[in-house]
Structure formats: C-alpha cells, structure tokens
Short mmCIF file of C-alpha atoms and ligand atoms in Angstrom, two decimals:
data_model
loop_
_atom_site.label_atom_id
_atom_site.label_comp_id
_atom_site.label_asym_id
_atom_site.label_seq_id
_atom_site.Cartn_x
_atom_site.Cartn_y
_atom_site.Cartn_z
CA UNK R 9 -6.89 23.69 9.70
CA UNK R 10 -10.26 24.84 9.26
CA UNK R 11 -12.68 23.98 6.39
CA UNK R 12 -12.32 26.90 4.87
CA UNK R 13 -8.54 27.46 5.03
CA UNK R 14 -6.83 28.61 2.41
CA UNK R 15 -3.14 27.61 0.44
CA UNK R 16 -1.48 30.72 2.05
CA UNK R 17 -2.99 30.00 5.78
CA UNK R 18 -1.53 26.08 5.10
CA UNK R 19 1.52 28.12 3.73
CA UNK R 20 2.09 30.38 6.93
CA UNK R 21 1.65 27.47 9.36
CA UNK R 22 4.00 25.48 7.40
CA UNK R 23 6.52 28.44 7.28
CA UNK R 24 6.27 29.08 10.47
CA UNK R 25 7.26 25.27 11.88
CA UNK R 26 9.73 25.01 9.64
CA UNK R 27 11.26 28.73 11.01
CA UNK R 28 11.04 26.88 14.54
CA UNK R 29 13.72 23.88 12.90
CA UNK R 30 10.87 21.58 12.73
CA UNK R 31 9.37 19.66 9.64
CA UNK R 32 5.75 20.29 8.48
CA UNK R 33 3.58 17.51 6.68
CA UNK R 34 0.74 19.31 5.15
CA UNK R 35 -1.74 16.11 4.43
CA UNK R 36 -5.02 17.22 3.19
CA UNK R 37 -8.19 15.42 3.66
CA UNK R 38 -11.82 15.73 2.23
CA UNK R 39 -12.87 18.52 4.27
CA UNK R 40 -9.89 20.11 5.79
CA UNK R 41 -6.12 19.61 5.95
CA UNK R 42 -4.16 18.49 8.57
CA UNK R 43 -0.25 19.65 9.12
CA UNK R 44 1.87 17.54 10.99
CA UNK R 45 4.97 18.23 12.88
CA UNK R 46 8.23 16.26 13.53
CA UNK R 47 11.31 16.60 14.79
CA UNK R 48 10.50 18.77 17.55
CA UNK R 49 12.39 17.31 20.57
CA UNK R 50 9.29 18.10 23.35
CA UNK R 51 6.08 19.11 23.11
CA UNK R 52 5.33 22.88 21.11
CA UNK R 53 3.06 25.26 23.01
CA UNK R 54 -0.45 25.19 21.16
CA UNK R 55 -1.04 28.87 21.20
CA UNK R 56 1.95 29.33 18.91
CA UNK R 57 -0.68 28.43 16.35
CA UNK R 58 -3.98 28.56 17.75
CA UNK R 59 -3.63 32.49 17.06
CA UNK R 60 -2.82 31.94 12.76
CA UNK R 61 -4.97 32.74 10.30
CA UNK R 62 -6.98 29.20 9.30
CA UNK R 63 -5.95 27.32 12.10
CA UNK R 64 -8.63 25.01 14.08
CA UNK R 65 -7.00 23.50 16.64
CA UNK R 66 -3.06 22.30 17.98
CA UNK R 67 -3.66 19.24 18.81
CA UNK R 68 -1.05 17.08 21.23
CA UNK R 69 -0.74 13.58 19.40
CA UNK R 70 -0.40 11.19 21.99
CA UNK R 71 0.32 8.25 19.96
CA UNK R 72 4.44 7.15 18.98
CA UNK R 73 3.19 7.42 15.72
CA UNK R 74 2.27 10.62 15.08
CA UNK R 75 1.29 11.50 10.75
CA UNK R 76 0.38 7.83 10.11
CA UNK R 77 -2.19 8.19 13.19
CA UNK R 78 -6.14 9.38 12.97
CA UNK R 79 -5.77 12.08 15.64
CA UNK R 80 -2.88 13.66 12.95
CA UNK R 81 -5.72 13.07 10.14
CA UNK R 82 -9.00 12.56 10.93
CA UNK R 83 -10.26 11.40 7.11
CA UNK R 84 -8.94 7.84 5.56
CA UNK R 85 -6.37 8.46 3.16
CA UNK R 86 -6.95 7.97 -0.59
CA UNK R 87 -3.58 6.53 -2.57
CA UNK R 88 -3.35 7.51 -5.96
CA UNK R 89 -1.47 4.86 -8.20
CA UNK R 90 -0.20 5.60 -12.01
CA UNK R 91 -0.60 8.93 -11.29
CA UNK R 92 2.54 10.85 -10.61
CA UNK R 93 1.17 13.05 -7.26
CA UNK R 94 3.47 11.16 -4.75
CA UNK R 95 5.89 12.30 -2.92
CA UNK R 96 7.80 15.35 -2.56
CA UNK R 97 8.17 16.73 0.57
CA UNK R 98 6.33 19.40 1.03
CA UNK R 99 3.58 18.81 -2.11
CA UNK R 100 0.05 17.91 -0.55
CA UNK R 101 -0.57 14.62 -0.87
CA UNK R 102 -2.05 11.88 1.48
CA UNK R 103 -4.90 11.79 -0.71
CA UNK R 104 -8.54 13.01 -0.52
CA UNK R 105 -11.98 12.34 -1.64
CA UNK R 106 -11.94 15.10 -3.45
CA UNK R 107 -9.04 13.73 -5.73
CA UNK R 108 -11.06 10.25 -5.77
CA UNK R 109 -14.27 12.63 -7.24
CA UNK R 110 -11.93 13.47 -9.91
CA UNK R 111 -11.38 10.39 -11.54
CA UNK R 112 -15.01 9.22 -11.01
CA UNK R 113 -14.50 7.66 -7.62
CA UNK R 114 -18.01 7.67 -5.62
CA UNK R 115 -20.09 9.29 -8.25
CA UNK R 116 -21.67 6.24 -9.39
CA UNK R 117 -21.96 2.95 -8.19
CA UNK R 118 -19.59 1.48 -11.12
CA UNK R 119 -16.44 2.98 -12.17
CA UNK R 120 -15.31 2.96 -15.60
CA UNK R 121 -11.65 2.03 -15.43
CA UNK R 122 -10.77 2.93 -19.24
CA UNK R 123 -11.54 6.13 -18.00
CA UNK R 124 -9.31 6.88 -14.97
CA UNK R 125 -5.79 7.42 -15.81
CA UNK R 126 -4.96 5.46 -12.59
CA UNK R 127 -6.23 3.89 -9.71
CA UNK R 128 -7.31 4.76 -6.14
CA UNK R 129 -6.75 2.79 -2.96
CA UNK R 130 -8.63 3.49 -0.25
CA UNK R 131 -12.36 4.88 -0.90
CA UNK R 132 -15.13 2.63 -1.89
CA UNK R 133 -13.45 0.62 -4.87
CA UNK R 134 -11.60 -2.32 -3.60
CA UNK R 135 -8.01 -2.71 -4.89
CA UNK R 136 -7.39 -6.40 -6.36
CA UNK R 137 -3.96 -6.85 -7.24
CA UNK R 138 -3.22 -10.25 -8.85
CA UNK R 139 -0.49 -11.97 -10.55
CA UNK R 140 2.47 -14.54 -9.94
CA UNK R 141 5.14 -14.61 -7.19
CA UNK R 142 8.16 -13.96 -9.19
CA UNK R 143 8.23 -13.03 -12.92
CA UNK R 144 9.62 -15.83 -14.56
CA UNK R 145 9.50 -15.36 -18.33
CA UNK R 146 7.71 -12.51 -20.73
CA UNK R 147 5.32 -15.49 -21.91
CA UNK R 148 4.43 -16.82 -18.27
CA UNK R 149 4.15 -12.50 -17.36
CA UNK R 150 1.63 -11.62 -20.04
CA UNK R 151 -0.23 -15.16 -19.19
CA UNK R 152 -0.98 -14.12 -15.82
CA UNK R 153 -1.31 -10.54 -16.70
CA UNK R 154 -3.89 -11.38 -18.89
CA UNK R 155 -6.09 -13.63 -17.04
CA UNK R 156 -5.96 -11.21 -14.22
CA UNK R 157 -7.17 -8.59 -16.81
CA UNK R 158 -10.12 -10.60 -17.48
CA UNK R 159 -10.79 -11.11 -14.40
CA UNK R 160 -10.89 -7.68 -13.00
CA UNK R 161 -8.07 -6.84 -11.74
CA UNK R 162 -6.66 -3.23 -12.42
CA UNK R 163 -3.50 -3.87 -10.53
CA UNK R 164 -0.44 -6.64 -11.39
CA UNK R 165 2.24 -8.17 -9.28
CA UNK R 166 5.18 -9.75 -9.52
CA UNK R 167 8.62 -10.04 -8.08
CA UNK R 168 11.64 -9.45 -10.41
CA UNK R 169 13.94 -9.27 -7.08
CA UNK R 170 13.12 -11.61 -4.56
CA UNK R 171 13.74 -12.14 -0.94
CA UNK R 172 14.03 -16.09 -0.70
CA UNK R 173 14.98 -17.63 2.79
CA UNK R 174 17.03 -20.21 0.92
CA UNK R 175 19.93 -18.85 -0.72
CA UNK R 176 19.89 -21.22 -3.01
CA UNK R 177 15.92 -20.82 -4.32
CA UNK R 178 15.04 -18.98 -7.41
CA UNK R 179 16.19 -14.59 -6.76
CA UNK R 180 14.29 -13.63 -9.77
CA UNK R 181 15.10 -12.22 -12.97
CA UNK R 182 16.51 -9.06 -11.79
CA UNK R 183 16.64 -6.21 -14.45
CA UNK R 184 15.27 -8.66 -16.60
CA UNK R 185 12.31 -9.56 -14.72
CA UNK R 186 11.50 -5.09 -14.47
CA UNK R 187 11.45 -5.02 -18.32
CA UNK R 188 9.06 -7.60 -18.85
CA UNK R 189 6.93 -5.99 -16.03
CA UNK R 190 7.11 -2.50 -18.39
CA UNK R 191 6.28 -4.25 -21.23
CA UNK R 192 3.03 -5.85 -19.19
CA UNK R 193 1.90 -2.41 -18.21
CA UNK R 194 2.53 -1.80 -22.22
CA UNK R 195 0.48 -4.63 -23.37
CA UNK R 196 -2.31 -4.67 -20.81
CA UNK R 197 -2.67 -0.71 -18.98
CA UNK R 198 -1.99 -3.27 -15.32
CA UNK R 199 0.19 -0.73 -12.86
CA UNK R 200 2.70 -2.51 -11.51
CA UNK R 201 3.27 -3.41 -8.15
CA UNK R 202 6.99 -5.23 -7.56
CA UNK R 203 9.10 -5.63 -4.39
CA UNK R 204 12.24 -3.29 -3.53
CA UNK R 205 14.21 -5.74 -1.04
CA UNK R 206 17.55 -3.10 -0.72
CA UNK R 207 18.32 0.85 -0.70
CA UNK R 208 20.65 0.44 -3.85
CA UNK R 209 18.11 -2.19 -5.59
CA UNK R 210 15.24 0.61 -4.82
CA UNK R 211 16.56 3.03 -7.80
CA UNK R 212 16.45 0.63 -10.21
CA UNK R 213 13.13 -0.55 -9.14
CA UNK R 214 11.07 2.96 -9.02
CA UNK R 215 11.82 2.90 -12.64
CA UNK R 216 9.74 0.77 -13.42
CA UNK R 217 7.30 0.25 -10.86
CA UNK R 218 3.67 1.85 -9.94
CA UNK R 219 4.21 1.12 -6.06
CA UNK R 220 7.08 -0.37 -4.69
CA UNK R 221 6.42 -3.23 -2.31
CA UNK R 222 8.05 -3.91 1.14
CA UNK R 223 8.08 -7.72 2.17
CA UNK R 224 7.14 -8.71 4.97
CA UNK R 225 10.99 -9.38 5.97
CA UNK R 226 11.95 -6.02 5.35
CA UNK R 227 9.89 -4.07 7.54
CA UNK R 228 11.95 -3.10 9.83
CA UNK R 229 14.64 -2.42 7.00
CA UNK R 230 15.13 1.05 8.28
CA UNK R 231 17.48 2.23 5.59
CA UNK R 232 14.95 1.02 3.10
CA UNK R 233 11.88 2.39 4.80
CA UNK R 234 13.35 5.85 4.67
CA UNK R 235 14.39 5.30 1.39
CA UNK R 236 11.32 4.95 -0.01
CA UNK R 237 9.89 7.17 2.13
CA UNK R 238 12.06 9.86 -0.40
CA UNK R 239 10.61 7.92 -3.12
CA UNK R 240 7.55 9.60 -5.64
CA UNK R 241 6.13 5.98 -5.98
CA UNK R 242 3.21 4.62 -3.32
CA UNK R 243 4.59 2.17 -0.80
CA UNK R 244 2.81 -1.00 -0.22
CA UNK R 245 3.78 -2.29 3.35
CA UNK R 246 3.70 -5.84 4.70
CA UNK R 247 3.67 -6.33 8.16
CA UNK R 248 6.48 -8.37 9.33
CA UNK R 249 5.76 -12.05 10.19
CA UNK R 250 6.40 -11.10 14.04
CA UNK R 251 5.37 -7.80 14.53
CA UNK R 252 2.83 -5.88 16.76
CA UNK R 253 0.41 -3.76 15.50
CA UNK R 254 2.47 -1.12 17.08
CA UNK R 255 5.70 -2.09 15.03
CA UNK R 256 3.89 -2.15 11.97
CA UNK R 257 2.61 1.61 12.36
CA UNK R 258 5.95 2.93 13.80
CA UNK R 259 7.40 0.96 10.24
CA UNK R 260 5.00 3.09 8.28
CA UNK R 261 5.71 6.19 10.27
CA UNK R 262 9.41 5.89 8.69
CA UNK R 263 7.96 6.66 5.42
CA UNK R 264 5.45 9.04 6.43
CA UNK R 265 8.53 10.92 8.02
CA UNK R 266 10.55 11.47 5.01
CA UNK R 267 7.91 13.06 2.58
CA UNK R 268 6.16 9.90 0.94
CA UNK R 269 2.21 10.14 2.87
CA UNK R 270 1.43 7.11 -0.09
CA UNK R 271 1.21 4.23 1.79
CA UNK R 272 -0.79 1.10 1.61
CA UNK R 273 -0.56 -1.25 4.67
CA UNK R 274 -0.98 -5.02 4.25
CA UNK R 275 -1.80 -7.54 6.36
CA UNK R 276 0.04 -11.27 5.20
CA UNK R 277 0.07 -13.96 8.10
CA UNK R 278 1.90 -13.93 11.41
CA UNK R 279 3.65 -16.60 12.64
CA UNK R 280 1.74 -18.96 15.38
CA UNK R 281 1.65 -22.58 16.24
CA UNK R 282 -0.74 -23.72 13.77
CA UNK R 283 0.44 -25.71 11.56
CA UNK R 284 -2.59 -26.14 9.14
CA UNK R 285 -1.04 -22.79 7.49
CA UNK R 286 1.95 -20.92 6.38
CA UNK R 287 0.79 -18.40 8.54
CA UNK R 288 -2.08 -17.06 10.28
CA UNK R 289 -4.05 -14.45 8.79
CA UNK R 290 -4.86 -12.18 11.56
CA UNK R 291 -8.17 -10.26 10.03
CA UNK R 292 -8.75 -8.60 13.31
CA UNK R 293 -5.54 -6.45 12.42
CA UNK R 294 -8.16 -4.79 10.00
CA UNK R 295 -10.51 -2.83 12.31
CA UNK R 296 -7.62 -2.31 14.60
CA UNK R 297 -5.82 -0.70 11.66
CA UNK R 298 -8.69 1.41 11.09
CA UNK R 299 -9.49 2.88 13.96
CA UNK R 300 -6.01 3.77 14.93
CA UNK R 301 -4.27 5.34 11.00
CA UNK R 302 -5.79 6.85 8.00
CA UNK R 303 -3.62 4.40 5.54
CA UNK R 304 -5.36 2.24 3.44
CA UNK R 305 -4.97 -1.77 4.04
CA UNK R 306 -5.11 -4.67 2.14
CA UNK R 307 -4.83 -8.40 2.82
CA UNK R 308 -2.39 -11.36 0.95
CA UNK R 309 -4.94 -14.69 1.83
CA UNK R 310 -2.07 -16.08 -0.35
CA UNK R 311 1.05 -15.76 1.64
CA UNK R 312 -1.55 -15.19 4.88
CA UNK R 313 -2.71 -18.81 4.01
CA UNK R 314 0.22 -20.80 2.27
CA UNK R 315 -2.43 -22.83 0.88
CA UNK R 316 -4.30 -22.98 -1.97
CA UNK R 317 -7.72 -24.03 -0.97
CA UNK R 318 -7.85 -21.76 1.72
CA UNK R 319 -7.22 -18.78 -0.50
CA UNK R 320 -10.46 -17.95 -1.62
CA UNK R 321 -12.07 -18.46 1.76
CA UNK R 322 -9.63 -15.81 3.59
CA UNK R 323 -10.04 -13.57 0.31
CA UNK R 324 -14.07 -13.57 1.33
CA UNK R 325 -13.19 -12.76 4.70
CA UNK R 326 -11.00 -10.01 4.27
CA UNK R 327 -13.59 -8.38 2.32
CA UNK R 328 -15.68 -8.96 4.49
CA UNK R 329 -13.65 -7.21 7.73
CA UNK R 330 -13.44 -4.01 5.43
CA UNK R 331 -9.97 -4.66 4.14
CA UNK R 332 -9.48 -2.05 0.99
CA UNK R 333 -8.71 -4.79 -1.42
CA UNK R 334 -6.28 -8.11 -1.80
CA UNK R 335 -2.93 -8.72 -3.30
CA UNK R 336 -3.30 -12.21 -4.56
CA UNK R 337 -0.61 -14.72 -6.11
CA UNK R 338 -1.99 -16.10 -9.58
CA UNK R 339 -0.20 -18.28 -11.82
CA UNK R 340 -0.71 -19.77 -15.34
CA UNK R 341 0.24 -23.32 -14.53
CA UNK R 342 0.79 -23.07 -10.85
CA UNK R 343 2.23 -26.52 -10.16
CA UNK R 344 4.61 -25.40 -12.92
CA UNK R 345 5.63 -22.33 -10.77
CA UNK R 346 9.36 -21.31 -9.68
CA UNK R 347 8.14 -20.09 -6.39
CA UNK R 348 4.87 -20.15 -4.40
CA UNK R 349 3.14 -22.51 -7.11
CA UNK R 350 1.17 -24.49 -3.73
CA UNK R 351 -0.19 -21.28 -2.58
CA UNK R 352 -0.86 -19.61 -6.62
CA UNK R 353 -4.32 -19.87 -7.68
CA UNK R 354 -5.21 -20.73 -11.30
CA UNK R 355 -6.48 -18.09 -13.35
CA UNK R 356 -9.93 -19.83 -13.04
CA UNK R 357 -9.85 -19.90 -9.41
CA UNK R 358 -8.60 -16.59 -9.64
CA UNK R 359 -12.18 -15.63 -11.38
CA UNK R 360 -14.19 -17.77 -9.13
CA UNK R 361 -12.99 -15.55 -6.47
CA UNK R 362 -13.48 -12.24 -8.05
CA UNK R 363 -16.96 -13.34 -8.47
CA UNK R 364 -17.53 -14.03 -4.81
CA UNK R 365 -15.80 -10.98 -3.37
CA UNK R 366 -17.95 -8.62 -5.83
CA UNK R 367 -20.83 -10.13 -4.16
CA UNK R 368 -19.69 -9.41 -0.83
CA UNK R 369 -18.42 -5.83 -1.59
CA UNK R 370 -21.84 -5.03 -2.68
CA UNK R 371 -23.22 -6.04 0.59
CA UNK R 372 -21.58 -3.52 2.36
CA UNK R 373 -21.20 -0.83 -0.03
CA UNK R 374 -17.88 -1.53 -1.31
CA UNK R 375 -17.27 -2.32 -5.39
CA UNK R 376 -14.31 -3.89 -7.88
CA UNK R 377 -13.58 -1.44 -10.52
CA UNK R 378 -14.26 -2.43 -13.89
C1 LIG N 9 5.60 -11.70 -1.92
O1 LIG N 9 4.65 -10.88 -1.94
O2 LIG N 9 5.90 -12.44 -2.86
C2 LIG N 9 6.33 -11.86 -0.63
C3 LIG N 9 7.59 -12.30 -0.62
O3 LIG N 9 5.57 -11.57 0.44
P1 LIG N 9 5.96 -11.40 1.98
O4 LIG N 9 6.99 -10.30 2.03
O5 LIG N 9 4.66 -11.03 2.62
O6 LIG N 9 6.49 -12.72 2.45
MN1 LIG N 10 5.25 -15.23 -2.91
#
C-alpha cells in the first residue's frame, strides 16, 4: 500500500481478496503496510488491485515463502512481548517502528525498562533472554530469575515441559513447573519464554507463557506450527538441528499462515562432524536470514555450543553478525543442574558476558535494555 493509505483502503483490499476465497494478511510496517495473500491456487492478475484506492503495487512473490519473505514486507518486523497485540487473524500486527516509538524504542540511546509495559524484539535493543534449561524447583526458578535480573536481562526461560531424547531423562515439572514460572514473572516483572513440545500441551502452556518456544525438534511439527500459529502469544522458532535455511522459513511460514505474524527465529547449532561441540553454530545463517525475511532472529551459543567455555565467545559473535539478541541457559549451581548443567553458565559468567556484548552492541549501534 502506499504511505499514505488509509484503514478503509487496507480494508477494501482486504475485502476484496477475501471476496475472491483467498486469505489477506494485512502486516504493517514503519512506513507503509503490506497485505499478503494465500491460498490462491495460481498466480492473481495484478491489475485486480493496481486500480484500488491506496494501492502501490501487486507484487508477484517469487519466493515458497511468501508473508515471512522481504519482497511480502519490505521493513524488519518488530515483536511485541507482554503486550497482548498478537495474533488474531485479521488484527494488524507484524510489528512496526512506529509501535517500538511508543514504548520509547529509538528515542534515546538507553531505554528505561520500568517504563515499557513489555518488550520489543527486533529494532535496536537486543533481546537477552536468560535462565535455566528446565525449571526445577520455585527456589532454583527465582535463583536464576534473579541473577538474570541483575544482570540485565528483561526476558526469562525455562522449560516446564521438556523434549528429552532419553525417555528416561528428567520431562520437567509439567503444570508445576508453569506455576512457578507465573509466580517468577510475579516476583521479578521477567516475561516468560517456555517451550510448547505438543498441540494439546500448547493450551495449557499459552496460559502462562509470554512467547511460546518451538525446539529445535519440533520444527517441522506441523500440527504444532499451525497451532500456534492460531495462538495470541509470539512464537520463538528454533531451527531444526538438520534443516536448510529454506526449511526453516517454510517452518515459520506455517505460523505466518494461520494469523500469528509474531515470530522470532533462532538460530541453535546444526549438526556436523565436529566433535569439539554439541553442535555447530552456524552465524552465517544471520545475514542470510536477514536479507531474505523481516522476522527477528536470535542465537542459543548455549545449545549452539554444548559447552560452557565456548558460550561467551559465540554470545560475542552473534552480536557481532547482527543477531537481535541471545537466549542463554543460566543456572544457580550449574554442576548441580537436572539438565544442560555442562553447557549452563553461572550467574557470574552470565554477567561477565552481558558486560562484553553491551560493549559490542554499542559498536554497531545496537543496545541491552536496562
Ligand atoms: C531448550 O531450549 O532447552 C531446547 C531444548 O533447545 P533446542 O530445541 O534448541 O534443542
Ligand atoms: Mn537445554
């Protein structure tokens, strides 16, 4: 649409796709809105819109992944978190600088975070999200939480249902586990990212959590990526150990097409032959990423690593590449921890590296809320 387009233009067009029996994915941006269209089964005829009050250009998306892709949106998309905008349908979301303006987003070169009533991923403040693998107890939750806090981190994780290759390894707390995450969001104003690993499990877990995460084992869950692609909650994405860049966008696409435009990609290790890692991070993913969607991504150097001391080195790096932030696995006593204690940092660690990654965002004009 043009600059200057107004609701009832955006209105008409999407009327009039959805009178042809298509679907219409109004996804502002900054400076002008784009409208997608799916389910048409070949291509539409450009001049049925060209001619419509508001309308720039028809453009023929050439990619398999059509709203997830630049040439649907042109502008990066800004995720808001804690802040119920997600989601339905036909609402405008896929979120724009104009929304980050509103909470204080690029006005100033620090951002008070006491006064945002939630957080923005994407734009120039890096998202850190930081706590343990699993939740394993309110007293080891609130630990982590807290150092994380103190650290700088606006963002906590934690799995209460987890996808374990062993059958036999710690599941998490379940139910239990999502309680003790509400009451850290209670105690410390963290929003909550934990993992969704099943349709059924996923109402339960939008209950209770700020984004819902996708591990990297479920992305090509289909009935899972479409159901929380209905969801009002921000999806955060891991790409599968195994898949292409192409996968990993066509994954996302699944939750663009139901309605939910709040995604956040992230990048967590492939598998290779090396066998100094878990996995290996691929970084170059990042500008690749970029050039090619509008989504936000962030890097795990914990999983992407497996290790400990490479953590904080990878965390640098990502930063670095122009990732939008880091999930990161920190544990009170991580040698103590029932799952990914060798690849946990302490919450000392955990501040060394917030102190090196502020200095690097400030080289190139990124920043860590405060
Ligand atoms: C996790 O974040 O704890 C996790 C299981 O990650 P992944 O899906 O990337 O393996
Ligand atoms: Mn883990």
């Amino acid at each position: 649409m043009k600059p200057q387009a107004g609701a009832e233009d955006i209105e008409r067009v999407c009327e009039k796709i959805e009178r042809l029996g298509f679907r219409a994915h109004p996804m502002p941006g900054a400076q002008r809105t784009a409208i997608g269209i799916t389910g048409n089964p070949g291509p539409i005829e450009p001049a049925e819109f060209e001619g419509l009050p508001g309308v720039a250009e028809a453009i023929r998306v050439s990619k398999p992944y059509k709203l997830v892709s630049r040439e649907v949106k042109s502008e990066d998309s800004l995720i808001r978190v804690g802040i119920e905008s997600a989601g339905s349908p036909r609402s405008p979301i896929g979120e724009t600088a104009s929304a980050a303006l509103a909470v204080g987003d690029r006005q100033s070169s620090i951002v008070n975070a006491e006064a945002a009533p939630g957080f923005i991923v994407g734009g120039r403040t890096l998202a850190i999200i930081a706590g343990p693998c699993a939740i394993e107890s309110q007293e080891q939750a609130l630990a982590a939480a807290a150092s994380v806090k103190k650290a700088g981190a606006r963002l906590f994780r934690g799995g209460a249902f987890k996808p374990r290759t062993s059958p036999y390894s710690f599941q998490g707390l379940g139910k239990e586990g999502l309680e003790i995450l509400a009451e850290v969001r209670r105690a410390t104003g963290l929003l909550i990212v934990t993992e969704t690993i099943d349709p059924e499990n996923c109402d339960l877990v939008e209950e209770y959590a700020d984004v819902l995460q996708v591990g990297a084992r479920n992305m090509q869950n289909f009935s899972l990526l479409k159901r929380v692609g209905r969801s009002r909650k921000p999806v955060l994405l891991k790409r599968g150990m195994s898949a292409t860049l192409e996968e990993f966008l066509m994954a996302a696409e699944y939750v663009l097409s139901e309605g939910n435009y709040n995604v956040i990609l992230c990048e967590r290790g492939v598998r290779t032959f090396a066998d100094h890692t878990r996995n290996t991070l691929d970084l170059s993913v990042i500008p690749a990423v970029k050039g090619l969607s509008h989504l936000p991504i962030l890097v795990d150097p914990s999983h992407g690593t497996g290790k400990r001391d490479k953590v904080i080195p990878l965390a640098r790096a990502a930063i670095a590449v122009g990732a939008d932030g880091l999930i990161v696995e920190v544990h009170p006593q991580p040698e103590r921890a029932l799952s990914d204690g060798y690849q946990s940092l302490s919450p000392e660690e955990f501040e060394i590296l917030m102190g090196e990654i502020t200095a690097i965002a400030g080289v190139i004009g990124r920043r860590i809320a405060i």
